Every structure is written in C-alpha cells, then in structure tokens.
Coordinates of C-alpha atoms and ligand atoms in Angstrom, one line a residue:
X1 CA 25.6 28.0 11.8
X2 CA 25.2 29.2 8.3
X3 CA 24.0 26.9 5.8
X4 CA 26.3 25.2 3.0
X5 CA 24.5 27.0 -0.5
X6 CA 24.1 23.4 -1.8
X7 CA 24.0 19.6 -0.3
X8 CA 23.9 16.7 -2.1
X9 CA 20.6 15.6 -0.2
X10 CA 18.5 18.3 1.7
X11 CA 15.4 16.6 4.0
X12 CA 12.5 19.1 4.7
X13 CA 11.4 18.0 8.0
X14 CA 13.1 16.7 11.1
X15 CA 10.4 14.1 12.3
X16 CA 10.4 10.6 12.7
X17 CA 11.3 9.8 9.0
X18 CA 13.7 13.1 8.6
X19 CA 15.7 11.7 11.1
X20 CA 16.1 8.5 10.5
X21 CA 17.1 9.3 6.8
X22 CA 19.6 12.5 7.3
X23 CA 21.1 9.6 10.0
X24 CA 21.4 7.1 7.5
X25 CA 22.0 9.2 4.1
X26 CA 25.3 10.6 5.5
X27 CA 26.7 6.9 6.4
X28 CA 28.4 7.3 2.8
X29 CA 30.8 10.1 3.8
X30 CA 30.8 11.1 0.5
X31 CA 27.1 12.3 0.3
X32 CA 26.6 15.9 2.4
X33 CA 23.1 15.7 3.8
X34 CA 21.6 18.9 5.0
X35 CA 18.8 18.8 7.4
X36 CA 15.9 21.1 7.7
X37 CA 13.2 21.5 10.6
X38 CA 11.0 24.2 11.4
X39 CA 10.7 23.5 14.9
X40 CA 13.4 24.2 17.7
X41 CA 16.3 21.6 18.3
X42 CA 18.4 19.9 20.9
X43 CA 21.9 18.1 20.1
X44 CA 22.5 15.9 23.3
X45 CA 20.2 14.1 25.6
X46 CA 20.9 16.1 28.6
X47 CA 19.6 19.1 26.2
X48 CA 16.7 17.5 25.6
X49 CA 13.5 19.5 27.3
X50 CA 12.7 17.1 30.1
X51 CA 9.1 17.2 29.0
X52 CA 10.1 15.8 26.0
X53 CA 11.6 12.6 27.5
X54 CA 9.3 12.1 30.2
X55 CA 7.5 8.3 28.6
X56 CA 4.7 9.0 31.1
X57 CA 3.6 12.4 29.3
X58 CA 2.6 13.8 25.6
X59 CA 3.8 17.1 25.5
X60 CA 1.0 18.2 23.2
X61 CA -1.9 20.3 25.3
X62 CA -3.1 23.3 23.9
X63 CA 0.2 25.6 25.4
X64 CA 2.8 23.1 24.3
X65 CA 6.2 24.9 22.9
X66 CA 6.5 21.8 20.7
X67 CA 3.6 21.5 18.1
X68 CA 2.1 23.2 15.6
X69 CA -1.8 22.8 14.9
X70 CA -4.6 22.1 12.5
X71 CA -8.2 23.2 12.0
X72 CA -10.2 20.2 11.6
X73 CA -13.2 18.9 10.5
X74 CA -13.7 15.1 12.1
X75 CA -17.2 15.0 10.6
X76 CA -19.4 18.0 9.4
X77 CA -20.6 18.8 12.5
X78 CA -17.5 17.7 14.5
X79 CA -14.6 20.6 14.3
X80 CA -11.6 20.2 15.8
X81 CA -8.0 21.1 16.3
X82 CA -5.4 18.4 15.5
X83 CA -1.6 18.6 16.9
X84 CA 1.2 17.0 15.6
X85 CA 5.5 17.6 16.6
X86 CA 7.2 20.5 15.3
X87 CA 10.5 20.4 16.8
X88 CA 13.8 17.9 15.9
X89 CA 12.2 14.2 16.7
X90 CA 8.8 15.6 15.0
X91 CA 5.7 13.9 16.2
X92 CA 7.8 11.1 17.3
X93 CA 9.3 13.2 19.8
X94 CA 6.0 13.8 21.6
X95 CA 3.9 10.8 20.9
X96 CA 2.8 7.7 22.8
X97 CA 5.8 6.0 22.4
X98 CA 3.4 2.5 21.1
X99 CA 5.7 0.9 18.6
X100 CA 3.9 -1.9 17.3
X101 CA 4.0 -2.5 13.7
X102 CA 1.9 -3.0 10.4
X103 CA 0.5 -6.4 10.3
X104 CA 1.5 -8.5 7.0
X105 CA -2.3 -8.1 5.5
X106 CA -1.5 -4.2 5.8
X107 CA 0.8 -4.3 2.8
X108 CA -1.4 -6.1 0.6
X109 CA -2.2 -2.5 0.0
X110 CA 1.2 -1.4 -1.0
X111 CA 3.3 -2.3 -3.8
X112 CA 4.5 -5.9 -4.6
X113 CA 8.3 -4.5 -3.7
X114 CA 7.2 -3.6 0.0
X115 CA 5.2 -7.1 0.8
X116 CA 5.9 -8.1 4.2
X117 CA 8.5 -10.8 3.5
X118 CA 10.5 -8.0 1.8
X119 CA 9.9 -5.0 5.0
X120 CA 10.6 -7.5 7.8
X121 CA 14.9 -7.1 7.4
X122 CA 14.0 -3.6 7.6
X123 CA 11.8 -3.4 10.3
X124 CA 13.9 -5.4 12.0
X125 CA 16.9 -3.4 11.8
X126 CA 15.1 -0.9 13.3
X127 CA 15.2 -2.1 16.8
X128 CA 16.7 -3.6 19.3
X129 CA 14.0 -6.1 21.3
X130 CA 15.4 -6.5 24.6
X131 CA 12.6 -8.7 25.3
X132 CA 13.5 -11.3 21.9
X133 CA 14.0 -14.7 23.0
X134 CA 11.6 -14.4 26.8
X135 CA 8.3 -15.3 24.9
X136 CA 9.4 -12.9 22.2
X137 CA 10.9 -15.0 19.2
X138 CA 14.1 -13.9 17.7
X139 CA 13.2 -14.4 14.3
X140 CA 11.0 -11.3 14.7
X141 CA 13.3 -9.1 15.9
X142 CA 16.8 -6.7 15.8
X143 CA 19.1 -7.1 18.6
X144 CA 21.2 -4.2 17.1
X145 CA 19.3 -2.0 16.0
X146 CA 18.8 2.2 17.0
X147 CA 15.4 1.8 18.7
X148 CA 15.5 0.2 22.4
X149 CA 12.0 -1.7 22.3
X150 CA 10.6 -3.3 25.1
X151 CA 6.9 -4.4 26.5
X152 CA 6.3 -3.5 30.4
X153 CA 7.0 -5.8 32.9
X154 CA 4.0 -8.1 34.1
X155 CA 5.1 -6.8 37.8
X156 CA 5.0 -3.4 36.6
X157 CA 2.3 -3.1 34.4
X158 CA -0.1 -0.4 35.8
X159 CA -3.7 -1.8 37.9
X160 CA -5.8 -0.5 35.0
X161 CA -3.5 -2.5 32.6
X162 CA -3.7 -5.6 34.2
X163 CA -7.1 -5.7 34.9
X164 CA -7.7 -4.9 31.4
X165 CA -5.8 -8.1 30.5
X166 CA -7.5 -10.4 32.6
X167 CA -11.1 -9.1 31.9
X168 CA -10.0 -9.4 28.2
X169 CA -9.4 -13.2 28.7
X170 CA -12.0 -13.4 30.8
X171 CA -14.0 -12.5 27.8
X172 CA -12.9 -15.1 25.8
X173 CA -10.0 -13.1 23.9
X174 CA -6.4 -14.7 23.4
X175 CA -2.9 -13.6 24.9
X176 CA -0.7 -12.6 22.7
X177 CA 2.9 -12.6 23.7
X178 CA 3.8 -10.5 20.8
X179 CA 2.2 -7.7 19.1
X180 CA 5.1 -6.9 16.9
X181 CA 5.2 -10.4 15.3
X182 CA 2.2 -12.1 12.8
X183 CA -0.6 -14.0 14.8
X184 CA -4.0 -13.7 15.8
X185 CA -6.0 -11.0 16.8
X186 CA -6.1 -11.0 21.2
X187 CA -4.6 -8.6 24.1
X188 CA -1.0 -8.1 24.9
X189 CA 1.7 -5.4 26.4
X190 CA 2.8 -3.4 24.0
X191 CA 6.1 -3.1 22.5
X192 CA 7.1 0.8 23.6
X193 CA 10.1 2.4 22.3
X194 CA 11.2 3.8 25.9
X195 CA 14.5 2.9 27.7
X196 CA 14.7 3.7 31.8
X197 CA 11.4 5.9 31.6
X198 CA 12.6 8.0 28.6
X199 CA 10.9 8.5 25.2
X200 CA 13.5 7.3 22.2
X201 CA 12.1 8.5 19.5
X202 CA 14.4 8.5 16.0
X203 CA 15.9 11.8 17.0
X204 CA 17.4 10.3 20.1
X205 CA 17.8 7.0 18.6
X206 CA 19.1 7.7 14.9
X207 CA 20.1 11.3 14.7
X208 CA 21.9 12.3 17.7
X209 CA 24.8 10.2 17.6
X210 CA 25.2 10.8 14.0
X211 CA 25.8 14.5 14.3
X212 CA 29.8 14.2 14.6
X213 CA 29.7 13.9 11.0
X214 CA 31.5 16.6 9.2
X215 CA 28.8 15.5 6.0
X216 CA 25.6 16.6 8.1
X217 CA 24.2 19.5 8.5
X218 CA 21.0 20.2 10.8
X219 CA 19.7 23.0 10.7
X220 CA 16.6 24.0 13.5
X221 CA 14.1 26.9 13.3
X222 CA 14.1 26.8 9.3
X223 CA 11.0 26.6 7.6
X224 CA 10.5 25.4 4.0
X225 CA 8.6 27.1 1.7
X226 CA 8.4 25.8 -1.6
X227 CA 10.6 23.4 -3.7
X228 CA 12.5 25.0 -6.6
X229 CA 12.3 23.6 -9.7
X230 CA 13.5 23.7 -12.9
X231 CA 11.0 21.9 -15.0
X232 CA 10.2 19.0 -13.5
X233 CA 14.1 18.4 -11.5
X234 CA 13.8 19.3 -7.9
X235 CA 17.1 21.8 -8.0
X236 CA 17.2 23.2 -4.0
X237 CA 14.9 24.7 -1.8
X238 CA 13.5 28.1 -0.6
X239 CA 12.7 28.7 3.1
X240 CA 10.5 31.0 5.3
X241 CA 13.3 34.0 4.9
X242 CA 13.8 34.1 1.4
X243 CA 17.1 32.0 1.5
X244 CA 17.7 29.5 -1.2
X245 CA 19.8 26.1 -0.8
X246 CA 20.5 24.4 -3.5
X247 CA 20.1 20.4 -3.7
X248 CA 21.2 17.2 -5.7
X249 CA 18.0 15.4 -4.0
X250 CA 15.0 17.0 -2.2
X251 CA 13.3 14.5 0.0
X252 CA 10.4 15.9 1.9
X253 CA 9.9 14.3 5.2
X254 CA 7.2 17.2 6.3
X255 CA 4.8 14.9 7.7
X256 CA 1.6 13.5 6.1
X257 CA 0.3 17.4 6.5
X258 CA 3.0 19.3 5.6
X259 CA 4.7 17.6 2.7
X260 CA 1.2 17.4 0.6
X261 CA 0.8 21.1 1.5
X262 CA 4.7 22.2 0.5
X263 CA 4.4 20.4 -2.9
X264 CA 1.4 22.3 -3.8
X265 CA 3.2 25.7 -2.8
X266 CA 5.3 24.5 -5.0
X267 CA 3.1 24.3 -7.8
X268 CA 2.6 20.1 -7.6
X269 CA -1.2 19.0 -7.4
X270 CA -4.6 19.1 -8.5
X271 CA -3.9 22.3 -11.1
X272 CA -7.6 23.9 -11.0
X273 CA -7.1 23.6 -7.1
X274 CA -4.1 25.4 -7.2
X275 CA -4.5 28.0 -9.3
X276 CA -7.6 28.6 -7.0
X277 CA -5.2 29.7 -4.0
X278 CA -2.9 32.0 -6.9
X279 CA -0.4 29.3 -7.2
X280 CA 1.4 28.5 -10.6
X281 CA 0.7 25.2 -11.0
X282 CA 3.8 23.3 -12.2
X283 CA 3.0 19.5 -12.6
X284 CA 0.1 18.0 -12.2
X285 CA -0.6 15.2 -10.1
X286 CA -4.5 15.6 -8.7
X287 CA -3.7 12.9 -5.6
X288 CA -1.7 15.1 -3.6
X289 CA -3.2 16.0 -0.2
X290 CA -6.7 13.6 -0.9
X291 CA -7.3 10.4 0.2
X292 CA -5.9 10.5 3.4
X293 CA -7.1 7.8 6.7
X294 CA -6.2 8.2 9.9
X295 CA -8.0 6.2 12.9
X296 CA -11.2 7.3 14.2
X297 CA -11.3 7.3 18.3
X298 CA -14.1 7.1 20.6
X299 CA -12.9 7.9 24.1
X300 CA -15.4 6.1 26.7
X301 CA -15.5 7.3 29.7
X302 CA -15.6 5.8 33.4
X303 CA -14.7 6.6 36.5
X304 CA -11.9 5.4 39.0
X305 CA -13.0 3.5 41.9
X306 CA -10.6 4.1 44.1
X307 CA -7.8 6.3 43.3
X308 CA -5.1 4.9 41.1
X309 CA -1.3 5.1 41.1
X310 CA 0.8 8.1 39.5
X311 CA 2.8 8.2 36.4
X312 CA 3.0 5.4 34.2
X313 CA 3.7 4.5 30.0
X314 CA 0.4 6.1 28.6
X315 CA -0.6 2.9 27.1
X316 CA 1.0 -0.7 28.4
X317 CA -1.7 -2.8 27.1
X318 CA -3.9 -3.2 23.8
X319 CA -6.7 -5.0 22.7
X320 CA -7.0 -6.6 18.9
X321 CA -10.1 -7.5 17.8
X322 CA -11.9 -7.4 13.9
X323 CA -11.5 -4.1 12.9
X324 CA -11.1 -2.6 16.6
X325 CA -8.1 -1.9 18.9
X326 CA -9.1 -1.3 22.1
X327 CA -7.4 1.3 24.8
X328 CA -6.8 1.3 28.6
X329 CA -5.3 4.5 29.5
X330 CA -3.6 4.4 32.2
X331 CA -4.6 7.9 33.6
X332 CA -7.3 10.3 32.5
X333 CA -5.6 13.1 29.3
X334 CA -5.8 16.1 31.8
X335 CA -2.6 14.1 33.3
X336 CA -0.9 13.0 30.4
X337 CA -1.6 15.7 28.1
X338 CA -0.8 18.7 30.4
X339 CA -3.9 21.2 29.6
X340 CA -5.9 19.3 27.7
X341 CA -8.4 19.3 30.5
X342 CA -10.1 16.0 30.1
X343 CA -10.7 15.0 34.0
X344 CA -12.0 11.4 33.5
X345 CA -10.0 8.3 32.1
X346 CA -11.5 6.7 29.1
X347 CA -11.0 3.5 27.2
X348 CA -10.5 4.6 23.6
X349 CA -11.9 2.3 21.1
X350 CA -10.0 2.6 17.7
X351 CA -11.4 1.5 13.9
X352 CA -8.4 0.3 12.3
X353 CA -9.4 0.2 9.3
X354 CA -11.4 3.1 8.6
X355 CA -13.2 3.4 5.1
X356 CA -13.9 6.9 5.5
X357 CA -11.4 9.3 3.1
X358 CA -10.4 12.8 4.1
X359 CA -8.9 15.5 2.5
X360 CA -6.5 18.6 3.3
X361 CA -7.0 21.7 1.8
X362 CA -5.3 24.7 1.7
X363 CA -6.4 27.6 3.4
X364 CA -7.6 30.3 0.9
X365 CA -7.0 33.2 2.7
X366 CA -3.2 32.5 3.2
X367 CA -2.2 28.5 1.7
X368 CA 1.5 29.0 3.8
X369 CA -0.9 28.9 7.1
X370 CA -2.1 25.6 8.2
X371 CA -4.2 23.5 5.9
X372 CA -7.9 22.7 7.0
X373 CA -7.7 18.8 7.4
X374 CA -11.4 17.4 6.2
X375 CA -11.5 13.8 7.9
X376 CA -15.0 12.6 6.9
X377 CA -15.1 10.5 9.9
X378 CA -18.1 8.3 10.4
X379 CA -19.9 9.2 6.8
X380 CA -19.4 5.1 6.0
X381 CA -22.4 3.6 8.0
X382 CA -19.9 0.4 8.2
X383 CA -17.6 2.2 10.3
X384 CA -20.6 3.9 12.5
X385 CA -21.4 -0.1 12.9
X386 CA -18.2 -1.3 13.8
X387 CA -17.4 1.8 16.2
X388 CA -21.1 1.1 18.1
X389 CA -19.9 -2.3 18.4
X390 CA -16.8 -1.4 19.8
X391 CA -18.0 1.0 22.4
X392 CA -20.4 -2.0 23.8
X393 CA -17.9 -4.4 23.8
X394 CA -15.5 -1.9 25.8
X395 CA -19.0 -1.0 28.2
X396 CA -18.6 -5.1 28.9
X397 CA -15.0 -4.5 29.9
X398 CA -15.2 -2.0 31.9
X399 CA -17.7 -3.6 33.6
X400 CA -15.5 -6.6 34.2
X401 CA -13.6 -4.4 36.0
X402 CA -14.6 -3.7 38.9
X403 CA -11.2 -3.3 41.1
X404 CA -10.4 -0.3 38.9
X405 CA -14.2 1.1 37.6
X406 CA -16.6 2.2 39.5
X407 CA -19.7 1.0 38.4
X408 CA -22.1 3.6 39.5
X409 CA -25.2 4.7 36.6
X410 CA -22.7 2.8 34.1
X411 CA -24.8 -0.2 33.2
X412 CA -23.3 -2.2 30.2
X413 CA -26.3 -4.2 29.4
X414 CA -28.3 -1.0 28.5
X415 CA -25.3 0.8 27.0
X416 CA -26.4 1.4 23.3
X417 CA -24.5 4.1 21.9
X418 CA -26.8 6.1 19.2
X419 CA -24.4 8.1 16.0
X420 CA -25.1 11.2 18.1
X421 CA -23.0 9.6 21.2
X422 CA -20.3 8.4 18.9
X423 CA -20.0 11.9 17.4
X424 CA -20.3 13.4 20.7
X425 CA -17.2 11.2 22.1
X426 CA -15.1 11.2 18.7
X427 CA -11.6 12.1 18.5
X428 CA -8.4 11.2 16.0
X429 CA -5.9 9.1 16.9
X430 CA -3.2 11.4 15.1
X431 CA -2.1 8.7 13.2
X432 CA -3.2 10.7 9.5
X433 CA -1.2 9.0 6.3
X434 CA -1.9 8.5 2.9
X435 CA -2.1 12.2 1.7
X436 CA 0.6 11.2 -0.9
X437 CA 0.1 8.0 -1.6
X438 CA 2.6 5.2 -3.2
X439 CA 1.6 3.4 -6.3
X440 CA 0.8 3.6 -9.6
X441 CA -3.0 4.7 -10.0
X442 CA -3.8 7.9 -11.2
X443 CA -3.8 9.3 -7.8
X444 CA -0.8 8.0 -6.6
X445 CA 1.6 10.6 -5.9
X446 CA 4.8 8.9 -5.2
X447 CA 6.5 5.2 -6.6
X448 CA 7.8 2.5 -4.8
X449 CA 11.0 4.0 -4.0
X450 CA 9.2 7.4 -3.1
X451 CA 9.9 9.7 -5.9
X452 CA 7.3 11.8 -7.0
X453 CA 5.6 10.9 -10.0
X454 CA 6.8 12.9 -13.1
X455 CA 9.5 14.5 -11.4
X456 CA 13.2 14.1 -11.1
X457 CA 15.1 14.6 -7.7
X458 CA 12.7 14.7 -5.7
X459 CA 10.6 12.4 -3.2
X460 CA 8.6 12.1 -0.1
X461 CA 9.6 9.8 2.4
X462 CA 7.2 9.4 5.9
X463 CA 4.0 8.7 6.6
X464 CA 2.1 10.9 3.3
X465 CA 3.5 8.1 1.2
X466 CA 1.4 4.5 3.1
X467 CA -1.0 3.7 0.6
X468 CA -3.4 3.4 3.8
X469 CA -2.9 3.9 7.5
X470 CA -1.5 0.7 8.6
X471 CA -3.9 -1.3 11.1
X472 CA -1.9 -0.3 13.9
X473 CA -0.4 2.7 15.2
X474 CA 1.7 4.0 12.0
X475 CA 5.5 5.1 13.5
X476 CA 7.4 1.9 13.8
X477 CA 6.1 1.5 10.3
X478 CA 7.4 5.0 9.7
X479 CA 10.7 4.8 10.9
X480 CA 11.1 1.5 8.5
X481 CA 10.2 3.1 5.4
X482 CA 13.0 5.6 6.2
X483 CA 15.5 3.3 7.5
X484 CA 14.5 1.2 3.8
X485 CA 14.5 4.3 1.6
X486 CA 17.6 5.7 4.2
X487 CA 19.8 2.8 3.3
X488 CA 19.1 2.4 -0.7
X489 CA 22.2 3.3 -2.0
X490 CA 20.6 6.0 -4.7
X491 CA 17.7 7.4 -3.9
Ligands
LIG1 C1 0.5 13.4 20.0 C2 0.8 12.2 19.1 C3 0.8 10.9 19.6 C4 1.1 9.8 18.8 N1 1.3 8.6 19.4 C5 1.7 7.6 18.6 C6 2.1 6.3 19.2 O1 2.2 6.2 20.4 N2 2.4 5.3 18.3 C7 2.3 5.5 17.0 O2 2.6 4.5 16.3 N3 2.0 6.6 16.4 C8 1.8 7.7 17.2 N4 1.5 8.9 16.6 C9 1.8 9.1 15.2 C10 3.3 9.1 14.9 O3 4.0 9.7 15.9 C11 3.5 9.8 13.5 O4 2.7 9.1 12.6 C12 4.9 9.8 13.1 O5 5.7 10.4 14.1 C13 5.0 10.6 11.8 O6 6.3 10.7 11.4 P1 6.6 11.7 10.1 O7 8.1 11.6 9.9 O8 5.7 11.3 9.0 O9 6.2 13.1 10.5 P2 6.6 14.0 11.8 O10 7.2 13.2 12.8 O11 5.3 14.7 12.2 O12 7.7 15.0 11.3 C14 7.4 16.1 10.4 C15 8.5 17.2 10.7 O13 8.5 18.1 9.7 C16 8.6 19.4 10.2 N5 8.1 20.3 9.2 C17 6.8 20.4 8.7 N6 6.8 21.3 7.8 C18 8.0 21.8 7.6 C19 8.6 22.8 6.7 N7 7.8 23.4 5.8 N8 9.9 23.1 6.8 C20 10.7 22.4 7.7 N9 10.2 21.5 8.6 C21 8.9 21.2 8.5 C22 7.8 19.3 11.5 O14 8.1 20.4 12.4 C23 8.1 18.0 12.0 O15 9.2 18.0 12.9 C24 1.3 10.0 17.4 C25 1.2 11.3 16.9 C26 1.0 12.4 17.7 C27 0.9 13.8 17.1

C-alpha cells in the first residue's frame, strides 16, 4: 500500500500510545490519520504471531523477531542490554500484560490539568473491569471501554501466588481488593489486561477494529527519520528510504527512547550536544532525552521445592509497601522470556520511586543506531537503602514460604545484602519515562497538552512525556494519556 503524500495527522510509532491515538484521531471521519511503525504488522487476531498473544509469555529473549535493543549502562559498572516492542502493539504487544495504574500522589508531579480527579474519566474509559462491582467498586471503573481488565481468579491464581498472599498477611500487610483504585499500600491480584489467556494490548484493543476506516492509514515496516520542519512548524515527515509525507500534525509516539532520539535527528535538543554528533541544530530545548526514571529491579533468587505447575499470567500477585513493590513470578525468565536463560525463579523487588536520573545519548559513531541509555541506577544511597531493605523483607517472605521455597543454605535472618549483591542482582523493569518531560521548567520538553515547546504542529504523546515514572507499572497510564490527548478535539 503506497502512502497518501500528506495526512492530516501522521503518528511515528505504533506502540501502546500510537495506537490508541491513530484509533481514536480518525473517529472524526473528517481527519485522515496516517500511521507509522517500524516494526512488522498484523491486521486481524488470527494474524497475530501466536507468541505474541500467548499472556503466559514475553516475547522478548535475546532472538525475538519483535524488539529492538539498547546498550545500557544500569550503573557504571553494570552494562546491559535493554528490549522494548518494535512491531504494531509496541512494547505493549510483548509486555507483562500488569495494568495497574498511577496512584493519585503520582500526579502531584504533573501539571495541575492532569490531577487525578481530572485523569480518572479517562482512565476509566480505558477499560472494561469485568470484575467492577465483586469487591471491585464501580465508581473506579469502565464497563465499556477497549481494554478487557480483569484480576485472576482466587481458584486460579498460581501456588507461588497464593502463597505469596498469605505469607504477605501473615506478615502483617493488608488485602487489597483493588489495585487499580486509591487506598493503602498492601498485596492484591493484579488487574491484567488479558481476555481467555490472550494478551490485549492497544493494538488488539484500540487499533484493530478501527482499520475499516477509509481515514486511516497504517503503514508497517516504515521507519522515521527525522521531522521536517519549516522553522519551528512540524510540516511532514522523512523516513528510513528517503520518502517524504507531508503532515497537518506530527505526533511522535516512538517510545520514551525513540521519540527523544528522533527529535534530536531532527535538530530539537541540547544544541552543543547536537552539533557534537553533526546535526543542525534547529530549536533548542536542552531537556530532551535527560532526566529520564525507570524502576530499578533486584531479582532474588530461590529455589522451587517441589516442582511447580506450567504456564501461568507472569505476574498474578503484587506487593505495595513504602517505596517497594514486591514480585512473585510465577516461573523462573528462562520460561517466560524464551532465551533469556535465567534457570531459577526470583522475587523481584522494585523501587518505585527511584531518585536516580538517567540519560540517553546518541551514539557518536552513527546517532540513527540505537542510543546508549545511562540509567544511574543506585548512585542515590537512599535508593541503595530502600532496595537492601526490600531484598530482606522479600528473604522473610520467601522464607514464609515454605510449600513453594526450598529453604536449603537460604537463611533470612543472616540475609544482609551488601551494594555489591544489589548490583550483582540488578536489573530494569523496562518501565523508562520522562525523557521528554511535560511542564513548564526549563527542561520540560512538552506542555500539558503534549506539544513541544516552541514549536508548532508538533507533539509527543507516550510515555517520554510523564513528568516521572508513575509508582506503578507505567502502560495503563500510557494508554490514558493517549486515549485523553486521542479524544481532544484539536490537538
Ligand atoms: C518486555 C516488557 C515488559 C513490560 N511489562 C509491563 C507490564 O506488564 N506492565 C506495565 O505497566 N508496563 C510494562 N512494560 C512497559 C510498557 O509496556 C511500556 O511503558 C509501554 O508499552 C510504552 O508505550 P509507548 O507507546 O510509550 O511505547 P512503545 O509501546 O514502546 O511504542 C513505541 C513504538 O514506536 C515504534 N518506533 C520507534 N521508533 C520509530 C521510528 N523511528 N519510526 C517508526 N516507528 C518507530 C516502535 O517500533 C514501537 O512500536 C513493559 C515493557 C517491556 C519492554
């Protein structure tokens, strides 16, 4: 399919956010939305890669057909190699399918107009709960909404789930019945966005059934390359082979690492930077790609008593607690992240609210490869403290646990993780946001309708734009700041 030289709206990026908004731009049939994703497509459910619907697995191990990856730096001695969805659905298509959002305190850090009074219609058109009104209350939730959301069943809920659950009250934490809704800190199921053992991510849920519109146009296997400009309008955009489509709107929904790094090949940034890689720098706006958080994640590791049961939800159950989410697995990554090779399960112990600050930064021998993302994890000795305290209240859990851990040479009592340990078991939750933040500061890049500062027709709408990473897992947040932006009627 060729595409039309010009669209009223053209999204960069198919992902969580992409789709949502090319789904809900072209509801006025008088706006022609054209779509954009690097990655490879699908148009049906039936021709959908099965791996790519299976709940049970993230389709994300070192061969996977459906990401692209980072070079990373988790702390100076630390590297790594971060994945994220490159194909229609983005990382949404491939992720954990945990779709629990912000909590109200999270948007203290955002502007006024996104306070959690105003999100919460938003969010809640969203989804629909098919657990609202069993111990889930109404007011919380969407009953009509594109995302099918539901918690597992108590019967269902896998052995290291529930014994998670009951050593967490054991321990003196509360039950929540609702993670999704404001409350206390304690353990629940969590809400998952998967309907009869399938993933439905915004592609599925949002995009799909939209694509009978003669307005939208989604194109697969295109890659952006810069924004055109003409002086500080946004006028179209150029991709990988030289093509140019011309636009009324931009909106870059790239991700939080590729829509930092696609304004600066396009000349938007921190000028001195830029000019650094050979790149004309256009407008100058020095927050772009700085500044991002993403959750830090300490994978402890135990051992299976006896052997457990197959396939399950990756993650049924979660633990709140201060600044600490706390996560029972329920199988070890070698099984649910085909080829990542990790044999043992782990609890992962998450900092919600990391102080640490990273940074992405283009590569100098080629800035059109993959940026080098600079995490900076664990440089804050508050969050070392908070992790070590984590990883010995999860040692105490997992001791509590003694019809799914075996408890051989794991003592609890003696467990006293040093910074070495923690560095040792470190990981990213993949959750990275803030690299083009919202506000009005001198490092914001974006306002609070996400247009880029300084510039006309264009703005970035996913997870780039949170002020912070939200205190849980970011992508029901995400898919509400497209379905608000999506709906606006200008942009
Ligand atoms: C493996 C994994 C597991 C996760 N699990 C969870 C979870 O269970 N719960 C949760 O809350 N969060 C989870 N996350 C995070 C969550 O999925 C993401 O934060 C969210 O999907 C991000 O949405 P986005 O629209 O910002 O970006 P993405 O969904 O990443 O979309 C960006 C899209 O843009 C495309 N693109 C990039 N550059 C270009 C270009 N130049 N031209 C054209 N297209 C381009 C990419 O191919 C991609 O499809 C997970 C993330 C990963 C990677």
């Amino acid at each position: 399919m060729s595409a039309p030289p010009y669209a009223d709206v053209v999204v960069v990026g198919g992902g969580s956010c992409g789709c949502v908004l090319a789904a809900r731009l072209s509801e006025d049939p008088d706006r022609t939305v054209l779509l954009l994703e690097a990655g490879p497509g699908y148009r049906s459910t039936p021709g959908t890669p099965p791996a790519v619907l299976d709940a049970t697995v993230l389709p994300v191990g070192p061969d996977s057909q459906w990401t692209c990856t980072y070079p990373a730096r988790l702390t100076r001695r630390r590297p790594s190699v971060v994945a994220r969805g490159r194909l229609l659905g983005g990382s949404g298509a491939v992720n954990g399918a945990y779709f629990v959002r912000a909590r109200p305190d999270d948007f203290e850090a955002w502007p006024p107009s996104w306070s959690f009074d105003r999100v919460l219609p938003h969010f809640r058109a969203t989804e629909t709960d098919a657990d609202a009104g069993t111990g889930v209350h109404r007011r919380w939730h969407g009953a009509t909404g594109p995302v099918p959301v539901a918690r597992t069943p108590w019967a269902q809920l896998h052995p290291v789930g529930s014994a998670f659950h009951d050593a967490a009250l054991a321990a003196g934490h509360r039950r929540v019945d609702d993670l999704n809704a404001p409350g206390p800190d304690g353990v629940g199921r969590v809400p998952l966005n998967i309907r009869d053992g399938m993933r439905v991510g915004p592609a599925h849920a949002y995009l799909l059934p939209a694509l009978t519109r003669a307005n939208l146009t989604v194109r697969t296997g295109t890659r952006v390359r810069r924004v055109v400009l003409s002086g500080s309008r946004a006028v179209g955009v150029e991709t990988e082979d030289g093509e140019t489509v011309d636009a009324g709107h931009v909106v870059l929904a790239a991700g939080a690492i590729g829509s930092p790094q696609l304004l600066m090949l396009s000349g938007i940034g921190y000028g001195a930077e830029l000019t650094r890689h050979g790149i004309t720098p256009r407008i100058e706006i020095p927050g772009v790609g700085t500044g991002f958080t993403d959750h830090p994640e300490i994978a402890v590791p135990y051992r299976y008593r006896v052997p457990q049961p197959g396939p399950a939800p990756v993650l049924q159950v979660v633990l709140h607690t201060g600044n600490l989410e706390m996560r029972p697995y329920t199988a070890p990554f070698a099984a649910s992240v085909p080829g990542s090779g990790v044999a043992d399960p782990v609890l992962g112990v998450v900092l919600t609210r990391p102080r640490s600050r990273g940074t992405i930064r283009l590569d100098p021998a080629d800035p059109t490869r993959s940026p080098l993302l600079d995490y900076r994890y664990l440089e804050d000795p508050a969050d070392r403290a908070d992790l070590r305290d984590g990883v010995a209240h999860a040692a105490q859990l997992l001791a509590a646990m003694p019809e799914v851990v075996d408890r051989t040479g794991f003592d609890p009592d003696a467990f006293d993780p040093d910074d070495a340990w923690l560095e040792r078991h470190l990981g990213t939750s993949l959750h990275l946001s803030g690299s083009c933040r919202m506000g009005t500061d001198d490092t914001a890049v974006v306002d609070d309708r996400c247009r880029v500062h300084t510039t006309e027709a264009l703005s970035v709408v996913d997870t780039s734009v949170f002020p912070q990473v939200p205190g849980r897992g970011p992508h029901a947040t995400a898919v509400m700041l497209a379905e608000r932006v999506g709906t606006r009627t200008d942009l």
